[in-house]
């Protein structure tokens, strides 16, 4: 029960990594606010209604993020963990065909979203004086090219450096700020890759370049998030934790 007595917000909790994390955090004793822009957070909460409350919010809207933080404090009296996980992919066209609108849409959710989480959750945690943990989902795409479109890649690189400056600016508060960089994980975001591979009969080719010879599953990222959320990672700060089966270290 690594999160016993802790209160956590998880965004993008209607699907994939966020859903797995909300359920795992609750299983480990946390009270969880599971949030998504869709209604899918309701299904996540229904799996553990004693521990999980569903709240709809758009992470790119400052008022929504403020509301989420306020909801956690109002319902549970405090906030210990914010997992800023919601994100979108897209913009796979070549760089000459990219539009500013597409860049703005991706950056608003993938980079401004984590900024708003750090701004509002970090302030509440720092003011409360009991420390805390903010975790943002970046990607191996933020470390290398070839793992996403240009705007996605730039947004995830931004998240990695955002947690570093946040960790530094939260000095003295005991609030830690880290990122997770997943490799290829089978979720809603990557469903099209898996569906296409299954249709064409080359599913076994997914992950063939990976030392683990496979893609990952959401629970493998949720376990990393649990570690960063818990006091077991009490001296891990300003770090981008790569969870990709070893792909980026070998290719
Ligand atoms: P997913 O599509 O299964 O889940 C993402 C969730 O975020 C969805 O439920 C979606 O509704 C929600 N969301 C989208 N826009 C939102 C908004 N504006 N406000 C609130 N919620 C919003 O995909 P996933 O793979 O679980 O994605 C989670 C995170 O993991 C993302 O940040 C993604 O970039 C990152 N990531 C995924 C992979 C992968 O291979 N799946 C790899 C690296 C990083």
CSV table of C-alpha atoms and ligand atoms in Angstrom, one decimal:
chain,number,residue,atom,x,y,z
A,1,UNK,CA,0.0,0.0,0.0
A,2,UNK,CA,2.6,2.5,-1.2
A,3,UNK,CA,0.0,5.3,-1.5
A,4,UNK,CA,-2.0,4.7,1.7
A,5,UNK,CA,-3.4,8.0,2.9
A,6,UNK,CA,-2.4,9.9,-0.2
A,7,UNK,CA,-4.7,11.9,-2.6
A,8,UNK,CA,-3.9,11.7,-6.3
A,9,UNK,CA,-5.2,13.3,-9.5
A,10,UNK,CA,-4.7,11.4,-12.7
A,11,UNK,CA,-5.5,12.9,-16.1
A,12,UNK,CA,-6.2,11.0,-19.2
A,13,UNK,CA,-7.7,8.4,-16.8
A,14,UNK,CA,-10.4,7.2,-19.2
A,15,UNK,CA,-8.0,5.1,-21.3
A,16,UNK,CA,-4.6,3.4,-21.6
A,17,UNK,CA,-1.8,4.5,-19.2
A,18,UNK,CA,-4.0,6.9,-17.2
A,19,UNK,CA,-6.7,4.4,-16.6
A,20,UNK,CA,-4.2,1.7,-15.5
A,21,UNK,CA,-2.5,4.2,-13.2
A,22,UNK,CA,-5.7,5.5,-11.6
A,23,UNK,CA,-6.7,1.9,-10.8
A,24,UNK,CA,-3.2,0.9,-9.6
A,25,UNK,CA,-2.9,4.1,-7.4
A,26,UNK,CA,-6.3,3.2,-5.8
A,27,UNK,CA,-5.3,-0.4,-5.3
A,28,UNK,CA,-2.3,0.9,-3.4
A,29,UNK,CA,-4.4,2.9,-1.0
A,30,UNK,CA,-4.8,6.3,-2.7
A,31,UNK,CA,-7.9,8.3,-3.0
A,32,UNK,CA,-8.0,9.2,-6.7
A,33,UNK,CA,-9.6,11.9,-8.9
A,34,UNK,CA,-9.7,10.2,-12.3
A,35,UNK,CA,-10.1,12.8,-15.0
A,36,UNK,CA,-10.5,12.8,-18.7
A,37,UNK,CA,-12.0,15.1,-21.4
A,38,UNK,CA,-14.4,12.3,-22.4
A,39,UNK,CA,-16.9,10.5,-20.3
A,40,UNK,CA,-14.6,7.5,-20.1
A,41,UNK,CA,-13.3,8.4,-16.6
A,42,UNK,CA,-16.7,7.2,-15.3
A,43,UNK,CA,-15.9,3.6,-16.3
A,44,UNK,CA,-12.6,3.9,-14.5
A,45,UNK,CA,-14.2,5.2,-11.3
A,46,UNK,CA,-16.9,2.5,-11.5
A,47,UNK,CA,-14.2,-0.2,-11.1
A,48,UNK,CA,-13.3,1.1,-7.6
A,49,UNK,CA,-16.0,3.6,-6.5
A,50,UNK,CA,-14.8,3.7,-2.9
A,51,UNK,CA,-11.5,5.1,-3.9
A,52,UNK,CA,-12.0,6.8,-7.3
A,53,UNK,CA,-14.0,9.9,-8.2
A,54,UNK,CA,-14.5,10.7,-11.8
A,55,UNK,CA,-14.2,14.4,-12.9
A,56,UNK,CA,-14.4,15.6,-16.5
A,57,UNK,CA,-11.8,18.2,-17.4
A,58,UNK,CA,-9.8,19.5,-20.3
A,59,UNK,CA,-6.1,19.7,-19.3
A,60,UNK,CA,-5.4,22.5,-21.7
A,61,UNK,CA,-7.9,24.8,-20.0
A,62,UNK,CA,-6.5,26.6,-16.9
A,63,UNK,CA,-9.9,26.8,-15.2
A,64,UNK,CA,-10.4,23.1,-15.6
A,65,UNK,CA,-7.1,22.3,-14.0
A,66,UNK,CA,-7.7,24.7,-11.2
A,67,UNK,CA,-11.1,23.0,-10.7
A,68,UNK,CA,-9.5,19.6,-10.6
A,69,UNK,CA,-7.0,20.6,-7.9
A,70,UNK,CA,-9.8,22.3,-5.9
A,71,UNK,CA,-12.0,19.2,-6.2
A,72,UNK,CA,-9.3,17.0,-4.7
A,73,UNK,CA,-8.8,19.4,-1.8
A,74,UNK,CA,-12.5,19.9,-1.2
A,75,UNK,CA,-13.2,16.2,-1.3
A,76,UNK,CA,-10.2,14.8,0.5
A,77,UNK,CA,-8.7,17.8,2.3
A,78,UNK,CA,-5.3,17.8,0.5
A,79,UNK,CA,-3.4,16.8,-2.6
A,80,UNK,CA,-0.3,14.7,-2.7
A,81,UNK,CA,0.1,13.5,-6.3
A,82,UNK,CA,-0.7,15.0,-9.7
A,83,UNK,CA,-0.1,12.6,-12.6
A,84,UNK,CA,-0.3,14.9,-15.7
A,85,UNK,CA,-0.7,12.1,-18.2
A,86,UNK,CA,-3.3,13.2,-20.7
A,87,UNK,CA,-1.9,13.6,-24.2
A,88,UNK,CA,-2.7,13.3,-27.9
A,89,UNK,CA,-0.6,12.4,-30.9
A,90,UNK,CA,-1.2,13.6,-34.5
A,91,UNK,CA,0.5,15.8,-37.0
A,92,UNK,CA,2.2,13.0,-38.9
A,93,UNK,CA,2.5,14.9,-42.1
A,94,UNK,CA,5.9,16.1,-43.3
A,95,UNK,CA,7.2,19.3,-41.7
A,96,UNK,CA,6.4,21.3,-44.8
A,97,UNK,CA,2.7,20.3,-44.5
A,98,UNK,CA,2.3,21.0,-40.8
A,99,UNK,CA,-0.2,23.7,-39.8
A,100,UNK,CA,0.1,26.1,-37.0
A,101,UNK,CA,-3.4,25.1,-35.8
A,102,UNK,CA,-2.2,21.5,-35.5
A,103,UNK,CA,0.9,22.5,-33.5
A,104,UNK,CA,-1.2,24.7,-31.2
A,105,UNK,CA,-3.7,21.9,-30.6
A,106,UNK,CA,-0.9,19.4,-29.7
A,107,UNK,CA,1.2,21.8,-27.6
A,108,UNK,CA,-1.9,23.0,-25.7
A,109,UNK,CA,-2.7,19.5,-24.4
A,110,UNK,CA,0.8,17.9,-24.3
A,111,UNK,CA,2.9,20.8,-23.0
A,112,UNK,CA,0.6,23.5,-21.6
A,113,UNK,CA,-1.4,20.8,-19.8
A,114,UNK,CA,1.6,19.7,-17.7
A,115,UNK,CA,2.6,23.3,-17.1
A,116,UNK,CA,-0.9,24.1,-15.7
A,117,UNK,CA,-0.7,20.9,-13.5
A,118,UNK,CA,2.6,22.0,-12.1
A,119,UNK,CA,1.5,25.6,-11.7
A,120,UNK,CA,-1.7,24.8,-9.8
A,121,UNK,CA,-0.9,21.5,-8.1
A,122,UNK,CA,2.6,22.6,-7.2
A,123,UNK,CA,1.3,25.8,-5.6
A,124,UNK,CA,-1.3,24.0,-3.5
A,125,UNK,CA,1.3,21.3,-2.5
A,126,UNK,CA,4.0,23.8,-1.7
A,127,UNK,CA,1.6,26.0,0.4
A,128,UNK,CA,0.4,23.0,2.3
A,129,UNK,CA,4.0,22.2,3.3
A,130,UNK,CA,3.7,18.4,3.2
A,131,UNK,CA,5.7,17.8,0.0
A,132,UNK,CA,4.2,16.0,-3.0
A,133,UNK,CA,4.9,14.4,-6.3
A,134,UNK,CA,4.1,15.7,-9.8
A,135,UNK,CA,4.6,13.3,-12.6
A,136,UNK,CA,4.2,14.2,-16.3
A,137,UNK,CA,4.0,11.7,-19.1
A,138,UNK,CA,6.6,12.7,-21.8
A,139,UNK,CA,7.7,10.0,-24.3
A,140,UNK,CA,10.8,8.5,-25.8
A,141,UNK,CA,9.7,10.8,-28.7
A,142,UNK,CA,11.0,13.7,-26.5
A,143,UNK,CA,14.5,12.1,-26.5
A,144,UNK,CA,14.9,11.1,-30.1
A,145,UNK,CA,13.3,11.6,-33.5
A,146,UNK,CA,11.3,8.9,-35.3
A,147,UNK,CA,8.8,8.2,-32.5
A,148,UNK,CA,6.1,10.7,-33.4
A,149,UNK,CA,5.2,13.7,-35.6
A,150,UNK,CA,7.1,17.0,-35.2
A,151,UNK,CA,4.7,18.8,-32.9
A,152,UNK,CA,4.3,15.7,-30.7
A,153,UNK,CA,8.1,15.2,-30.5
A,154,UNK,CA,8.7,18.9,-29.7
A,155,UNK,CA,5.9,18.8,-27.0
A,156,UNK,CA,7.4,15.8,-25.3
A,157,UNK,CA,10.9,17.2,-25.4
A,158,UNK,CA,9.4,20.3,-23.7
A,159,UNK,CA,7.9,18.2,-21.0
A,160,UNK,CA,11.3,16.7,-20.1
A,161,UNK,CA,12.9,20.1,-19.6
A,162,UNK,CA,9.7,21.5,-18.0
A,163,UNK,CA,10.0,18.9,-15.1
A,164,UNK,CA,13.7,19.9,-14.7
A,165,UNK,CA,13.0,23.6,-14.3
A,166,UNK,CA,9.9,22.8,-12.1
A,167,UNK,CA,12.0,20.6,-9.8
A,168,UNK,CA,14.5,23.5,-9.4
A,169,UNK,CA,11.8,26.1,-8.9
A,170,UNK,CA,10.1,24.0,-6.3
A,171,UNK,CA,13.3,24.0,-4.2
A,172,UNK,CA,12.6,23.8,-0.5
A,173,UNK,CA,9.0,22.6,-0.8
A,174,UNK,CA,9.7,18.9,-0.8
A,175,UNK,CA,7.5,18.7,-3.9
A,176,UNK,CA,9.2,16.6,-6.5
A,177,UNK,CA,8.6,16.8,-10.3
A,178,UNK,CA,9.5,14.0,-12.7
A,179,UNK,CA,8.6,12.7,-16.1
A,180,UNK,CA,8.1,9.3,-17.5
A,181,UNK,CA,9.2,8.5,-21.1
A,182,UNK,CA,7.2,5.5,-22.3
A,183,UNK,CA,8.2,3.6,-25.4
A,184,UNK,CA,5.5,2.0,-27.6
A,185,UNK,CA,2.6,1.0,-25.4
A,186,UNK,CA,-0.6,-0.6,-26.6
A,187,UNK,CA,-3.3,2.0,-25.7
A,188,UNK,CA,-6.0,4.0,-27.4
A,189,UNK,CA,-3.4,6.3,-28.9
A,190,UNK,CA,-1.5,3.4,-30.6
A,191,UNK,CA,-4.5,1.3,-31.4
A,192,UNK,CA,-4.3,2.1,-35.1
A,193,UNK,CA,-0.7,0.7,-35.2
A,194,UNK,CA,-1.8,-2.6,-33.6
A,195,UNK,CA,-5.0,-2.9,-35.6
A,196,UNK,CA,-3.1,-2.4,-38.9
A,197,UNK,CA,-0.4,-4.9,-37.9
A,198,UNK,CA,-3.0,-7.5,-36.9
A,199,UNK,CA,-5.0,-7.0,-40.1
A,200,UNK,CA,-1.9,-7.4,-42.2
A,201,UNK,CA,-0.6,-10.4,-40.1
A,202,UNK,CA,2.6,-8.8,-38.9
A,203,UNK,CA,1.8,-8.2,-35.3
A,204,UNK,CA,4.9,-10.2,-34.3
A,205,UNK,CA,7.0,-7.5,-36.0
A,206,UNK,CA,5.9,-4.9,-33.4
A,207,UNK,CA,8.8,-4.5,-31.1
A,208,UNK,CA,11.2,-6.6,-33.2
A,209,UNK,CA,13.9,-4.0,-32.7
A,210,UNK,CA,13.3,-3.8,-29.0
A,211,UNK,CA,15.6,-5.8,-26.7
A,212,UNK,CA,12.4,-7.1,-25.0
A,213,UNK,CA,11.1,-8.1,-28.4
A,214,UNK,CA,7.6,-6.6,-27.8
A,215,UNK,CA,5.8,-3.4,-27.1
A,216,UNK,CA,4.7,-2.5,-23.6
A,217,UNK,CA,1.4,-2.6,-21.8
A,218,UNK,CA,-0.2,0.3,-19.8
A,219,UNK,CA,0.4,-1.4,-16.4
A,220,UNK,CA,4.1,-1.3,-17.0
A,221,UNK,CA,4.0,2.5,-17.2
A,222,UNK,CA,1.5,2.6,-14.3
A,223,UNK,CA,4.1,0.8,-12.1
A,224,UNK,CA,6.7,3.4,-12.9
A,225,UNK,CA,4.1,6.1,-12.1
A,226,UNK,CA,3.4,4.4,-8.8
A,227,UNK,CA,7.1,4.4,-7.9
A,228,UNK,CA,7.4,8.1,-8.7
A,229,UNK,CA,4.1,9.0,-6.9
A,230,UNK,CA,5.2,7.1,-3.7
A,231,UNK,CA,7.7,8.0,-1.0
A,232,UNK,CA,9.8,5.1,-2.4
A,233,UNK,CA,11.2,7.6,-4.9
A,234,UNK,CA,11.8,10.3,-2.2
A,235,UNK,CA,15.2,11.4,-3.7
A,236,UNK,CA,14.2,11.2,-7.4
A,237,UNK,CA,13.6,14.7,-8.7
A,238,UNK,CA,13.8,16.5,-12.0
A,239,UNK,CA,14.3,13.1,-13.7
A,240,UNK,CA,12.9,11.7,-17.0
A,241,UNK,CA,12.4,8.0,-16.4
A,242,UNK,CA,12.6,6.0,-19.6
A,243,UNK,CA,10.3,2.9,-19.6
A,244,UNK,CA,10.7,1.5,-23.1
A,245,UNK,CA,12.1,-2.0,-22.8
A,246,UNK,CA,15.6,-0.7,-23.7
A,247,UNK,CA,14.8,0.5,-27.2
A,248,UNK,CA,16.3,4.0,-27.0
A,249,UNK,CA,19.5,2.6,-25.3
A,250,UNK,CA,20.1,0.2,-28.2
A,251,UNK,CA,18.9,2.0,-31.3
B,1,LIG,P1,-4.9,7.0,-24.7
B,1,LIG,O1,-5.4,7.7,-25.9
B,1,LIG,O2,-5.3,5.6,-24.4
B,1,LIG,O3,-5.2,7.9,-23.4
B,1,LIG,C1,-5.1,9.3,-23.5
B,1,LIG,C2,-6.3,9.9,-22.7
B,1,LIG,O4,-6.1,11.3,-22.7
B,1,LIG,C3,-7.6,9.6,-23.5
B,1,LIG,O5,-8.5,9.0,-22.6
B,1,LIG,C4,-8.0,11.0,-23.9
B,1,LIG,O6,-9.5,11.2,-23.9
B,1,LIG,C5,-7.4,11.9,-22.9
B,1,LIG,N1,-7.3,13.3,-23.3
B,1,LIG,C6,-7.0,13.7,-24.6
B,1,LIG,N2,-7.0,15.1,-24.6
B,1,LIG,C7,-7.4,15.5,-23.4
B,1,LIG,C8,-7.6,16.7,-22.8
B,1,LIG,N3,-7.5,17.9,-23.5
B,1,LIG,N4,-7.9,16.8,-21.5
B,1,LIG,C9,-8.0,15.7,-20.8
B,1,LIG,N5,-7.9,14.4,-21.2
B,1,LIG,C10,-7.5,14.3,-22.5
B,1,LIG,O7,-3.3,7.1,-24.9
B,1,LIG,P2,-2.1,6.8,-23.8
B,1,LIG,O8,-1.1,6.1,-24.7
B,1,LIG,O9,-2.6,6.1,-22.6
B,1,LIG,O10,-1.6,8.2,-23.5
B,1,LIG,C11,-1.2,8.7,-22.2
B,1,LIG,C12,0.0,9.5,-22.3
B,1,LIG,O11,1.1,8.6,-22.7
B,1,LIG,C13,0.0,10.6,-23.4
B,1,LIG,O12,0.6,11.8,-22.8
B,1,LIG,C14,0.9,10.0,-24.5
B,1,LIG,O13,1.5,11.1,-25.3
B,1,LIG,C15,1.9,9.3,-23.7
B,1,LIG,N6,2.6,8.2,-24.4
B,1,LIG,C16,2.0,7.2,-25.0
B,1,LIG,C17,2.8,6.2,-25.7
B,1,LIG,C18,2.2,5.0,-26.3
B,1,LIG,O14,2.9,4.3,-27.0
B,1,LIG,N7,0.9,4.7,-26.0
B,1,LIG,C19,4.2,6.4,-25.7
B,1,LIG,C20,4.8,7.5,-25.2
B,1,LIG,C21,4.0,8.4,-24.5
